[in-house]
CSV table of C-alpha atoms in Angstrom, one decimal:
chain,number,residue,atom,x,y,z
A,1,UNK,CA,0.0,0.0,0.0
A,2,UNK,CA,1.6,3.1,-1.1
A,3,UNK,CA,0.9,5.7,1.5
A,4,UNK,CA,1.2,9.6,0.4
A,5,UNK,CA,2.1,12.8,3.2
A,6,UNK,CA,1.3,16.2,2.6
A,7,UNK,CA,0.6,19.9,3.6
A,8,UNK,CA,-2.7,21.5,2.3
A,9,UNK,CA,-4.4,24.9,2.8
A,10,UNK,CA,-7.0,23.9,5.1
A,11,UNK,CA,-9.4,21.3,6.3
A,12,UNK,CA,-12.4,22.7,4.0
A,13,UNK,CA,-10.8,21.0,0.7
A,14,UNK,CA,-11.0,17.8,2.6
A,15,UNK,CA,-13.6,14.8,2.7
A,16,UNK,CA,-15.9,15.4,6.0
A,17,UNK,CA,-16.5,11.8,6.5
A,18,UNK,CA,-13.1,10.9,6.1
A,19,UNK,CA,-11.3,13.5,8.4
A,20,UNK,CA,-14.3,12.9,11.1
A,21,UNK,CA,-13.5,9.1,11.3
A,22,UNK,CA,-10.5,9.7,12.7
A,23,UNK,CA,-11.0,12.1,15.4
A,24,UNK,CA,-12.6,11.2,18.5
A,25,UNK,CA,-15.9,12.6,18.2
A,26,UNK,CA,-15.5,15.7,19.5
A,27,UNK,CA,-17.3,19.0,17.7
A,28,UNK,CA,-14.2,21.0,18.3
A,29,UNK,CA,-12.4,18.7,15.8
A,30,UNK,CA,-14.8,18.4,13.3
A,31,UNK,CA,-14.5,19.1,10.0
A,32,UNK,CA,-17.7,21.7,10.5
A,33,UNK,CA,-16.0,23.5,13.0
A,34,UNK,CA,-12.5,23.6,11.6
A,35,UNK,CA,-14.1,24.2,8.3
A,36,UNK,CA,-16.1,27.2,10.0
A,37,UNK,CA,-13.0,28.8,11.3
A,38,UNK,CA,-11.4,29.0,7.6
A,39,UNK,CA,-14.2,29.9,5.6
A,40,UNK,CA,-15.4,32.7,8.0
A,41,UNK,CA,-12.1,34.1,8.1
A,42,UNK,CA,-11.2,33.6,11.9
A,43,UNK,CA,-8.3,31.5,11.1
A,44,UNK,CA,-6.0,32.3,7.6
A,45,UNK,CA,-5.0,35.4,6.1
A,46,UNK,CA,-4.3,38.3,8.5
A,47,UNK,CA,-5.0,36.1,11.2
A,48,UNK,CA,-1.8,34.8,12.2
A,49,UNK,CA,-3.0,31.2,12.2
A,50,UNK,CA,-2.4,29.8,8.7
A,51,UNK,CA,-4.0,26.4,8.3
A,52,UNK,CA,-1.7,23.9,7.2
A,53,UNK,CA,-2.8,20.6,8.2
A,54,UNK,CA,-0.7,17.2,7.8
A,55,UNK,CA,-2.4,14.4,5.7
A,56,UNK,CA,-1.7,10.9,5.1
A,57,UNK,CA,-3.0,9.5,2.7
A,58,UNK,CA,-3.7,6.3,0.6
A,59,UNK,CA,-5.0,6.5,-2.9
A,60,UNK,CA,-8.1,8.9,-2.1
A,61,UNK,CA,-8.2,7.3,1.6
A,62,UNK,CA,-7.6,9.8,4.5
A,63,UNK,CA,-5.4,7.4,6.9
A,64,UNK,CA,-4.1,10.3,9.2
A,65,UNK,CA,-4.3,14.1,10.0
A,66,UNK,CA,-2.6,16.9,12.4
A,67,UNK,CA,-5.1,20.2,12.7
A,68,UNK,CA,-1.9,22.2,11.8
A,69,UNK,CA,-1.2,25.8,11.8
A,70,UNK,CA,1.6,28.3,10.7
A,71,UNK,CA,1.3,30.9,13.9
A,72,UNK,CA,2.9,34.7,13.6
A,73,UNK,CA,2.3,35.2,17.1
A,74,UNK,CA,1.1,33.1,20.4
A,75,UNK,CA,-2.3,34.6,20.3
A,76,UNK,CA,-5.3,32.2,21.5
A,77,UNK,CA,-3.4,29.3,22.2
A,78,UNK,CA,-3.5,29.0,26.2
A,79,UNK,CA,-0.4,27.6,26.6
A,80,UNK,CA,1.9,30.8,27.2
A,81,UNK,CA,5.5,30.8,25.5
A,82,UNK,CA,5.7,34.5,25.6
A,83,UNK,CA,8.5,34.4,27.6
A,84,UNK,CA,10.2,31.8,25.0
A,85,UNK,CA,10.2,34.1,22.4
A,86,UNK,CA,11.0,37.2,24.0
A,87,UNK,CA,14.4,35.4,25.1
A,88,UNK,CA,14.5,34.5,21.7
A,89,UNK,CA,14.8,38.2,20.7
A,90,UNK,CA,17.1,39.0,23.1
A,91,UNK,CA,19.7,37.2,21.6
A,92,UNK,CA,18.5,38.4,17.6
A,93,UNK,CA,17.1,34.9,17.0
A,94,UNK,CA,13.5,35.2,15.3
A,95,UNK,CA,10.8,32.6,17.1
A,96,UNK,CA,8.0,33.2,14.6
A,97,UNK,CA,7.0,31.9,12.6
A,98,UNK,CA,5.9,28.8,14.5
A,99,UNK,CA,3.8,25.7,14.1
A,100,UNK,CA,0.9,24.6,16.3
A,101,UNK,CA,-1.2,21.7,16.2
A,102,UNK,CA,-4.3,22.9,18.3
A,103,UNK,CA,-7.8,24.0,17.8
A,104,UNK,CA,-7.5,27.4,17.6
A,105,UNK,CA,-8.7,29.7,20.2
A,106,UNK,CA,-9.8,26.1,22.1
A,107,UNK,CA,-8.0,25.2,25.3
A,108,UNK,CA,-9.9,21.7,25.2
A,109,UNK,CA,-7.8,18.4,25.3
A,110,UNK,CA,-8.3,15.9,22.3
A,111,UNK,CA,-6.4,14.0,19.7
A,112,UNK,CA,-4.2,16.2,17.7
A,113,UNK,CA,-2.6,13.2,15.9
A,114,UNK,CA,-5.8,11.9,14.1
A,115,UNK,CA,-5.0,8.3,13.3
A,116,UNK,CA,-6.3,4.8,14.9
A,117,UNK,CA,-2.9,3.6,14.2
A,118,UNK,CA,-0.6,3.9,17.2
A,119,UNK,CA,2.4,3.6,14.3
A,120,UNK,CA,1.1,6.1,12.3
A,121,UNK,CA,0.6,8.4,15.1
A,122,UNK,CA,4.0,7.7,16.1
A,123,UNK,CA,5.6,8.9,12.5
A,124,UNK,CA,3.7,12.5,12.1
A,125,UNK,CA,4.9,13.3,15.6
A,126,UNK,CA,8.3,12.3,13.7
A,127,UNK,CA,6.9,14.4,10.5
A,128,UNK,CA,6.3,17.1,12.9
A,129,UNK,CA,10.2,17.6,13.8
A,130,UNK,CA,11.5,16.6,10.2
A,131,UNK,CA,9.2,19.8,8.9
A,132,UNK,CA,10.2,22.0,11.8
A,133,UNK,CA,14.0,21.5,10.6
A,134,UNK,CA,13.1,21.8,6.8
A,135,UNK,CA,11.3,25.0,6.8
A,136,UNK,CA,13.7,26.1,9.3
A,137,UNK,CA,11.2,27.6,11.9
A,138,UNK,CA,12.5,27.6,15.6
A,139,UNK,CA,9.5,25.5,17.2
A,140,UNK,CA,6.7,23.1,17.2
A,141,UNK,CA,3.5,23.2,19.9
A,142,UNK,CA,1.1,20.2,19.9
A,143,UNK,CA,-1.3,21.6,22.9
A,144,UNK,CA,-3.8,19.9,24.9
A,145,UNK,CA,-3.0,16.4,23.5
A,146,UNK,CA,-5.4,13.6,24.6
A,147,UNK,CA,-3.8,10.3,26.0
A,148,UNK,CA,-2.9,8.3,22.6
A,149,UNK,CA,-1.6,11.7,21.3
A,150,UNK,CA,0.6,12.3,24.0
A,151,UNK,CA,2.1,8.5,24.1
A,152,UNK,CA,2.9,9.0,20.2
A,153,UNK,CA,5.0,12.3,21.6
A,154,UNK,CA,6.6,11.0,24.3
A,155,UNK,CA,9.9,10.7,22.5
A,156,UNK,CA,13.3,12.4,22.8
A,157,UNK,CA,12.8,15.4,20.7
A,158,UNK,CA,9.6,16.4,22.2
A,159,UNK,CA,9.6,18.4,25.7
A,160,UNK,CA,6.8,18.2,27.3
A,161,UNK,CA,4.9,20.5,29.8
A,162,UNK,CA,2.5,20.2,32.5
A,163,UNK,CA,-0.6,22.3,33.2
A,164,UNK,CA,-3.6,22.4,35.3
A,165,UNK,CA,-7.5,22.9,34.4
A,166,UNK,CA,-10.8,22.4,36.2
A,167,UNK,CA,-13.7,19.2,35.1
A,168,UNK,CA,-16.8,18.9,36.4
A,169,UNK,CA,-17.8,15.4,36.6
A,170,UNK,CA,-21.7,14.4,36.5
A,171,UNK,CA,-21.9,11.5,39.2
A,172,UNK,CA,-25.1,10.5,37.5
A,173,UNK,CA,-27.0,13.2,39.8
A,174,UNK,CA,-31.2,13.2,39.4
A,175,UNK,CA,-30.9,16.6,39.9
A,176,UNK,CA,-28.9,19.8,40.4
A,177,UNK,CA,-30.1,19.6,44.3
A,178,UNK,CA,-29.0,15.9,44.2
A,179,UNK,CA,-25.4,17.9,42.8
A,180,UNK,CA,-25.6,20.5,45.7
A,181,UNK,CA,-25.9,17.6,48.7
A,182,UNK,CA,-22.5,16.6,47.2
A,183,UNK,CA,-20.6,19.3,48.3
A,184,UNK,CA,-19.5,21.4,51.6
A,185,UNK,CA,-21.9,23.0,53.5
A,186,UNK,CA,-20.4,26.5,52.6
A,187,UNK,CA,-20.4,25.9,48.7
A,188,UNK,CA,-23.7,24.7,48.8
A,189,UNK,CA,-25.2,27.7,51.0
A,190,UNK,CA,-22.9,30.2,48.7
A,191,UNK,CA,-24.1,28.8,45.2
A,192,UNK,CA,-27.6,28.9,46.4
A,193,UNK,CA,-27.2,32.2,47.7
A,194,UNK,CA,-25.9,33.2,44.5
A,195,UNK,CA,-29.1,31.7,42.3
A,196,UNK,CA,-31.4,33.5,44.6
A,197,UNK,CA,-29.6,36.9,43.9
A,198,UNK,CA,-29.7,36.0,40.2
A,199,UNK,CA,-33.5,35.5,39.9
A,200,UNK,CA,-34.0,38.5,42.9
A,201,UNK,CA,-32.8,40.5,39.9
A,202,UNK,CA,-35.8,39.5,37.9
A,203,UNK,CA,-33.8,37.4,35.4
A,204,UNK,CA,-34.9,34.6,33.8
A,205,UNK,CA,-32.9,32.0,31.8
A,206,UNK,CA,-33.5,29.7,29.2
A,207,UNK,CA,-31.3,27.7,27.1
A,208,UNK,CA,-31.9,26.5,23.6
A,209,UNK,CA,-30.2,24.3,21.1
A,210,UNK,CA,-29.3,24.0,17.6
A,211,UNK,CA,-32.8,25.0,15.4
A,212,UNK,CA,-33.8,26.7,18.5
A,213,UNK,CA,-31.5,29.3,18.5
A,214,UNK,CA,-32.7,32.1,15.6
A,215,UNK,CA,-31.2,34.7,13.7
A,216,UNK,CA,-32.1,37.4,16.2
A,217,UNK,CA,-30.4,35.2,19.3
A,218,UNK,CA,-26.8,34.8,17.0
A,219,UNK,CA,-26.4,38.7,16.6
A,220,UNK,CA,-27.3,39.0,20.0
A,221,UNK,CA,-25.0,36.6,21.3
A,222,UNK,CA,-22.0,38.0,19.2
A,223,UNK,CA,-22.5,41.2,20.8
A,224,UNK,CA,-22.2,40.1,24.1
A,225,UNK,CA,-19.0,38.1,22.4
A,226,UNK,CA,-18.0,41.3,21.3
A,227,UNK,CA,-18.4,43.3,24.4
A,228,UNK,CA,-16.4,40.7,26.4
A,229,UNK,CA,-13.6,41.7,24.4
A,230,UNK,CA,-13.8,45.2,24.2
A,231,UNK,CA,-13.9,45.0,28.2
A,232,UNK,CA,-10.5,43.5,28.1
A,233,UNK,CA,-9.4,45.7,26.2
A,234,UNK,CA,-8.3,43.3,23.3
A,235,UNK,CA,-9.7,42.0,20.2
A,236,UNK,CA,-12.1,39.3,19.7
A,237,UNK,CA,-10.5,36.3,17.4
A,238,UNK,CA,-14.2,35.0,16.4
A,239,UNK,CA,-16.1,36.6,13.5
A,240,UNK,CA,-19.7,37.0,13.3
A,241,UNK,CA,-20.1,34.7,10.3
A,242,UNK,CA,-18.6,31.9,12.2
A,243,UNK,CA,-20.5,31.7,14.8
A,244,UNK,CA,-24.0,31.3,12.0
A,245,UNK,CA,-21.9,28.6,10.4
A,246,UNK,CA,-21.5,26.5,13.3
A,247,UNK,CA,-25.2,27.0,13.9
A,248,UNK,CA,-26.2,26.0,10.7
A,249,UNK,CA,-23.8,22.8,10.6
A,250,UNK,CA,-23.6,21.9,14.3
A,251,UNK,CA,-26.8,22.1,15.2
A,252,UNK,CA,-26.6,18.8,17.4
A,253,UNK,CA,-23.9,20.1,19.2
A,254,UNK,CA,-24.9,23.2,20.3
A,255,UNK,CA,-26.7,24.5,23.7
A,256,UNK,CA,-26.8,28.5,24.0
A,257,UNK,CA,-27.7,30.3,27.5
A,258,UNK,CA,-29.7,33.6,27.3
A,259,UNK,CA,-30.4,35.6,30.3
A,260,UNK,CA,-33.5,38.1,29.7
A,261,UNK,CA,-34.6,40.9,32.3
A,262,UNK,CA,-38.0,43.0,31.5
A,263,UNK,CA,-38.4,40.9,28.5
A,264,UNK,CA,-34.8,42.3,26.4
A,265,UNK,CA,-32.0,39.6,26.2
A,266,UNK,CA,-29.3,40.9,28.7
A,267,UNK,CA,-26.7,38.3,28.8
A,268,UNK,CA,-25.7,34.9,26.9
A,269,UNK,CA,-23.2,31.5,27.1
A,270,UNK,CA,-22.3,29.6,23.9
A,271,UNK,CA,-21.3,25.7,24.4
A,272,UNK,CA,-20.7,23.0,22.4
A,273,UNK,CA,-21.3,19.7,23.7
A,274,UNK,CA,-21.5,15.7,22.6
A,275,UNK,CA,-22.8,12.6,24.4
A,276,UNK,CA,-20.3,12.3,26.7
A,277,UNK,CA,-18.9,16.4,27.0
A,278,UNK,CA,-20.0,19.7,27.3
A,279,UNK,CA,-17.6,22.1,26.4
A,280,UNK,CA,-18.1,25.8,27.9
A,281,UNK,CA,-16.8,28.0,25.7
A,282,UNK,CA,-18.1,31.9,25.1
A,283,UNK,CA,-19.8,34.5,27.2
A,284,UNK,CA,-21.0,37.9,27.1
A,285,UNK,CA,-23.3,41.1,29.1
A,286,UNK,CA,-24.6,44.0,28.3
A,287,UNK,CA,-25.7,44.7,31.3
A,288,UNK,CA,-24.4,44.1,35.0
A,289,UNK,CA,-26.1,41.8,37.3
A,290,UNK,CA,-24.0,40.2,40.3
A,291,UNK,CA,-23.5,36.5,40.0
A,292,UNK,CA,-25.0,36.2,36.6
A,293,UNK,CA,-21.8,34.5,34.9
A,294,UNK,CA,-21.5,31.6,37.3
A,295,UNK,CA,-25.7,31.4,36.8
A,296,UNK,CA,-25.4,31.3,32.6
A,297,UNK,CA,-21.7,29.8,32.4
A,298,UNK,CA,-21.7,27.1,35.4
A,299,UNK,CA,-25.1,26.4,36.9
A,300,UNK,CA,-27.2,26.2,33.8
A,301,UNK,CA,-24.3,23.9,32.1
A,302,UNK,CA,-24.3,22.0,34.9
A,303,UNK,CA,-28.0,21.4,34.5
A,304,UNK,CA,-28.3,20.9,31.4
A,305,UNK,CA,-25.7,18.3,31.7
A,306,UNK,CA,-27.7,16.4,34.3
A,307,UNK,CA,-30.9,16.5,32.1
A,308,UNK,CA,-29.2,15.1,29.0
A,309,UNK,CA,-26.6,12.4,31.0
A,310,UNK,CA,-23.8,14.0,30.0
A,311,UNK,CA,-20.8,13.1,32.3
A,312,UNK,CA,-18.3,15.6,32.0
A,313,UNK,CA,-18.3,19.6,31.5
A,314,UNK,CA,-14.4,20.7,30.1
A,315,UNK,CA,-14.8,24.5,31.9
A,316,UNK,CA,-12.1,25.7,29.6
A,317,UNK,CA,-8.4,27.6,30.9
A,318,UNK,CA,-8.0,28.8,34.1
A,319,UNK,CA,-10.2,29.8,36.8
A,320,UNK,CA,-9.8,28.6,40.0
A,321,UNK,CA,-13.3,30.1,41.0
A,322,UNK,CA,-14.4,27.2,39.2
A,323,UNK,CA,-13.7,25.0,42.4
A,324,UNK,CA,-16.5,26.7,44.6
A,325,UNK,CA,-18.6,25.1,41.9
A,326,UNK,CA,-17.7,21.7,42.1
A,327,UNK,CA,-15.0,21.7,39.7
A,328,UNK,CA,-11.9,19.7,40.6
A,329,UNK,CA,-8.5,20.2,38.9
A,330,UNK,CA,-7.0,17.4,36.2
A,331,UNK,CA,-4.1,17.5,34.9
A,332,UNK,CA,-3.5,18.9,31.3
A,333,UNK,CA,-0.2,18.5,28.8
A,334,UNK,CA,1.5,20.2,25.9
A,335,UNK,CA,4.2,19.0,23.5
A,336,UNK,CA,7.6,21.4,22.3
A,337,UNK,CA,9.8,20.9,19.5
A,338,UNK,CA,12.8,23.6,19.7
A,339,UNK,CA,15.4,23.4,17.0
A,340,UNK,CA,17.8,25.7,18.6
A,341,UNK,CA,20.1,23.5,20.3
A,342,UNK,CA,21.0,25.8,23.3
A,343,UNK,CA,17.2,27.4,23.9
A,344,UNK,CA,15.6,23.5,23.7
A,345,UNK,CA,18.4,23.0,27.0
A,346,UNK,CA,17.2,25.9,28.2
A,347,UNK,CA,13.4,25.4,28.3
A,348,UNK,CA,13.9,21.4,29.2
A,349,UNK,CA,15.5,22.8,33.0
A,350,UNK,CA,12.7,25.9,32.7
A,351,UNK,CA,9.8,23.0,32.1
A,352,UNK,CA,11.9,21.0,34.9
A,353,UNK,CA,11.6,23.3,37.2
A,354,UNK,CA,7.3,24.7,36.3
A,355,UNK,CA,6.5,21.1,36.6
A,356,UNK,CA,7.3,20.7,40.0
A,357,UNK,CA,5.3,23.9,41.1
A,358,UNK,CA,2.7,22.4,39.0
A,359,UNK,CA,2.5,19.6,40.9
A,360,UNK,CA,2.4,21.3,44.0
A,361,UNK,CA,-0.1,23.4,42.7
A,362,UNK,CA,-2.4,21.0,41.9
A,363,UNK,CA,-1.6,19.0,45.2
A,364,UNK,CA,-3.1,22.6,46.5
A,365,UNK,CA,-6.2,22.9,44.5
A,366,UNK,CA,-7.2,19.2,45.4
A,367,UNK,CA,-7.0,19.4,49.0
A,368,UNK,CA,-9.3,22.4,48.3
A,369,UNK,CA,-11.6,19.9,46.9
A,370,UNK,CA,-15.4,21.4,47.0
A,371,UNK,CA,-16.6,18.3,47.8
A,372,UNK,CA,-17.8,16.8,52.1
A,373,UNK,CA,-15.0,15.0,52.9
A,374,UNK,CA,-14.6,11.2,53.7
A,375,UNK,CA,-13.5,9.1,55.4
């Protein structure tokens, strides 16, 4: 069997069927979302994340992929090498461009070396390196690899780094009081506290899903998309067609939050979710009412997750607010290829040296645990 690798512009040109098959199911991998991100012009030109992906092929037959990107910056990546490449400056070396095998803007772990061949994962992680020395760029960044992904990287010209998020797991609870009996008497007084101010406020929420959600509830959303930005005082990497495409071709994957006050939409969540997954991603207000993120981006998820059986909720990068709401911390991973000889020594001891705060630090957040304790 002659098998073929190559480099092409983006997912879009590529068979859906074939490029879903190997991923594991997720909507953030997709060949609808990644798709969406090209052809609404969030990722390519003027971006700074070029899609490039890696594909292996056999006759017409899609036998493996990497969601790969040519990055002029370190924008929307959540795993922070800022520091990498200003040392990189300091001594007249250039560190863009990069590559990155991610989902843009989507701190979310999953395969990033799409194959259900352990030996053919193992050979684009090799691919990876043998490009990264061809096109002579000073780095490559698989983030947020899942288990399979990570084995295939775990090989001597791959550093890898630790990190920390929070997962809320769905113990099969009947209901979201069934949730609250689970935890400390101080969390559960403090999130019900926090409800009752919510709905004190006279707002009301509702979520809908895929079809549901209507042209009117889109533009809305992205303004509270929009405004989340502009309060950061930074740019938003989502455009507005995007998030219409997604709605259009995910429609099965997607749950939206909308808080409403004297019958005007005031607030809204965006997630994306499968059988097994919810994944919070996007938030916005236009108006301030205290406790009203936690109600739309945590409490409603979490309901909505315990209606539908849905075990897990992925609460995205950072946050350790998250553990008040019955979050817990898990462990997360990324993947660097440096072909400077000196800088790759010089991150390996810097990695060295994070990962054992890390692992103090997450010693810390799970003796914080929300949860009554045992014994």
């Amino acid at each position: 069997m002659k098998i073929e690798a190559e480099f092409v512009d983006g997912v879009s040109g590529l068979d859906c069927a074939q490029w879903d098959a190997l991923t594991d199911g997720s909507p953030l991998l997709s060949h609808a979302f990644l798709s969406a991100l090209e052809q609404s012009g969030s990722v390519g030109e003027g971006s700074g994340w070029q899609p490039m992906p890696l594909v292996i092929k056999s006759d017409d037959n899609l036998l493996g992929a990497v969601p790969l990107y040519l990055k002029q910056h370190s924008y929307g990546e959540y795993v922070f090498d800022w520091s990498w490449a200003e040392a990189y400056a300091h001594h007249g070396l250039e560190y863009y461009p990069k590559l990155v095998a991610a989902v843009p803007f989507t701190p979310i772990t999953g395969s990033r070396l799409l194959s259900h061949d352990s030996l053919l994962q193992k050979r684009m992680a090799e691919m990876l390196c043998e490009t990264t020395q061809h096109l002579q760029l000073s780095s490559t960044h698989v983030l947020f690899p899942d288990v399979k992904s990570a084995q295939a990287l775990s090989g001597p010209h791959w550093l890898r780094r630790q990190g920390v998020q929070f997962r809320w797991e769905n113990q099969g609870f009947s209901s979201f009081d069934a949730f609250l009996t689970t935890l400390s008497h101080d969390k559960r007084k403090k999130i019900r506290q926090e409800r009752k101010k919510v709905m004190g406020a006279g707002v009301t929420c509702r979520r809908l899903r895929g079809h549901e959600i209507g042209e009117r509830e889109w533009d809305f959303f992205y303004k509270c998309y929009i405004n989340t930005y502009l309060e950061h005082h930074s740019s938003p990497y989502l455009t507005q067609a995007f998030f219409h495409v997604i709605g259009q071709r995910l429609p099965g994957n997607v749950m939206m939050v909308l808080a409403e006050r004297d019958g005007r939409y005031i607030a809204a969540a965006l997630n994306l979710y499968d059988a097994d997954c919810l994944y919070g991603r996007y938030w916005g207000a236009l108006a301030y009412v205290p406790n009203l993120h936690f109600e739309l981006c945590y409490y409603q998820a979490q309901e909505f997750c315990i209606e539908q059986g849905i075990r897990f909720f992925e609460g995205g990068a950072q946050g350790e607010h998250k553990l008040a709401r019955g979050f817990t911390a898990r462990e997360t991973c990324s993947f660097h290829h440096l072909t400077h000889h000196d800088f790759e020594a010089a991150v390996s001891r810097f990695l060295a040296r994070e990962g054992a705060d890390m692992h103090h630090y997450q010693q810390e957040l799970d003796e914080r645990a929300p949860y009554k304790k045992t014994d």
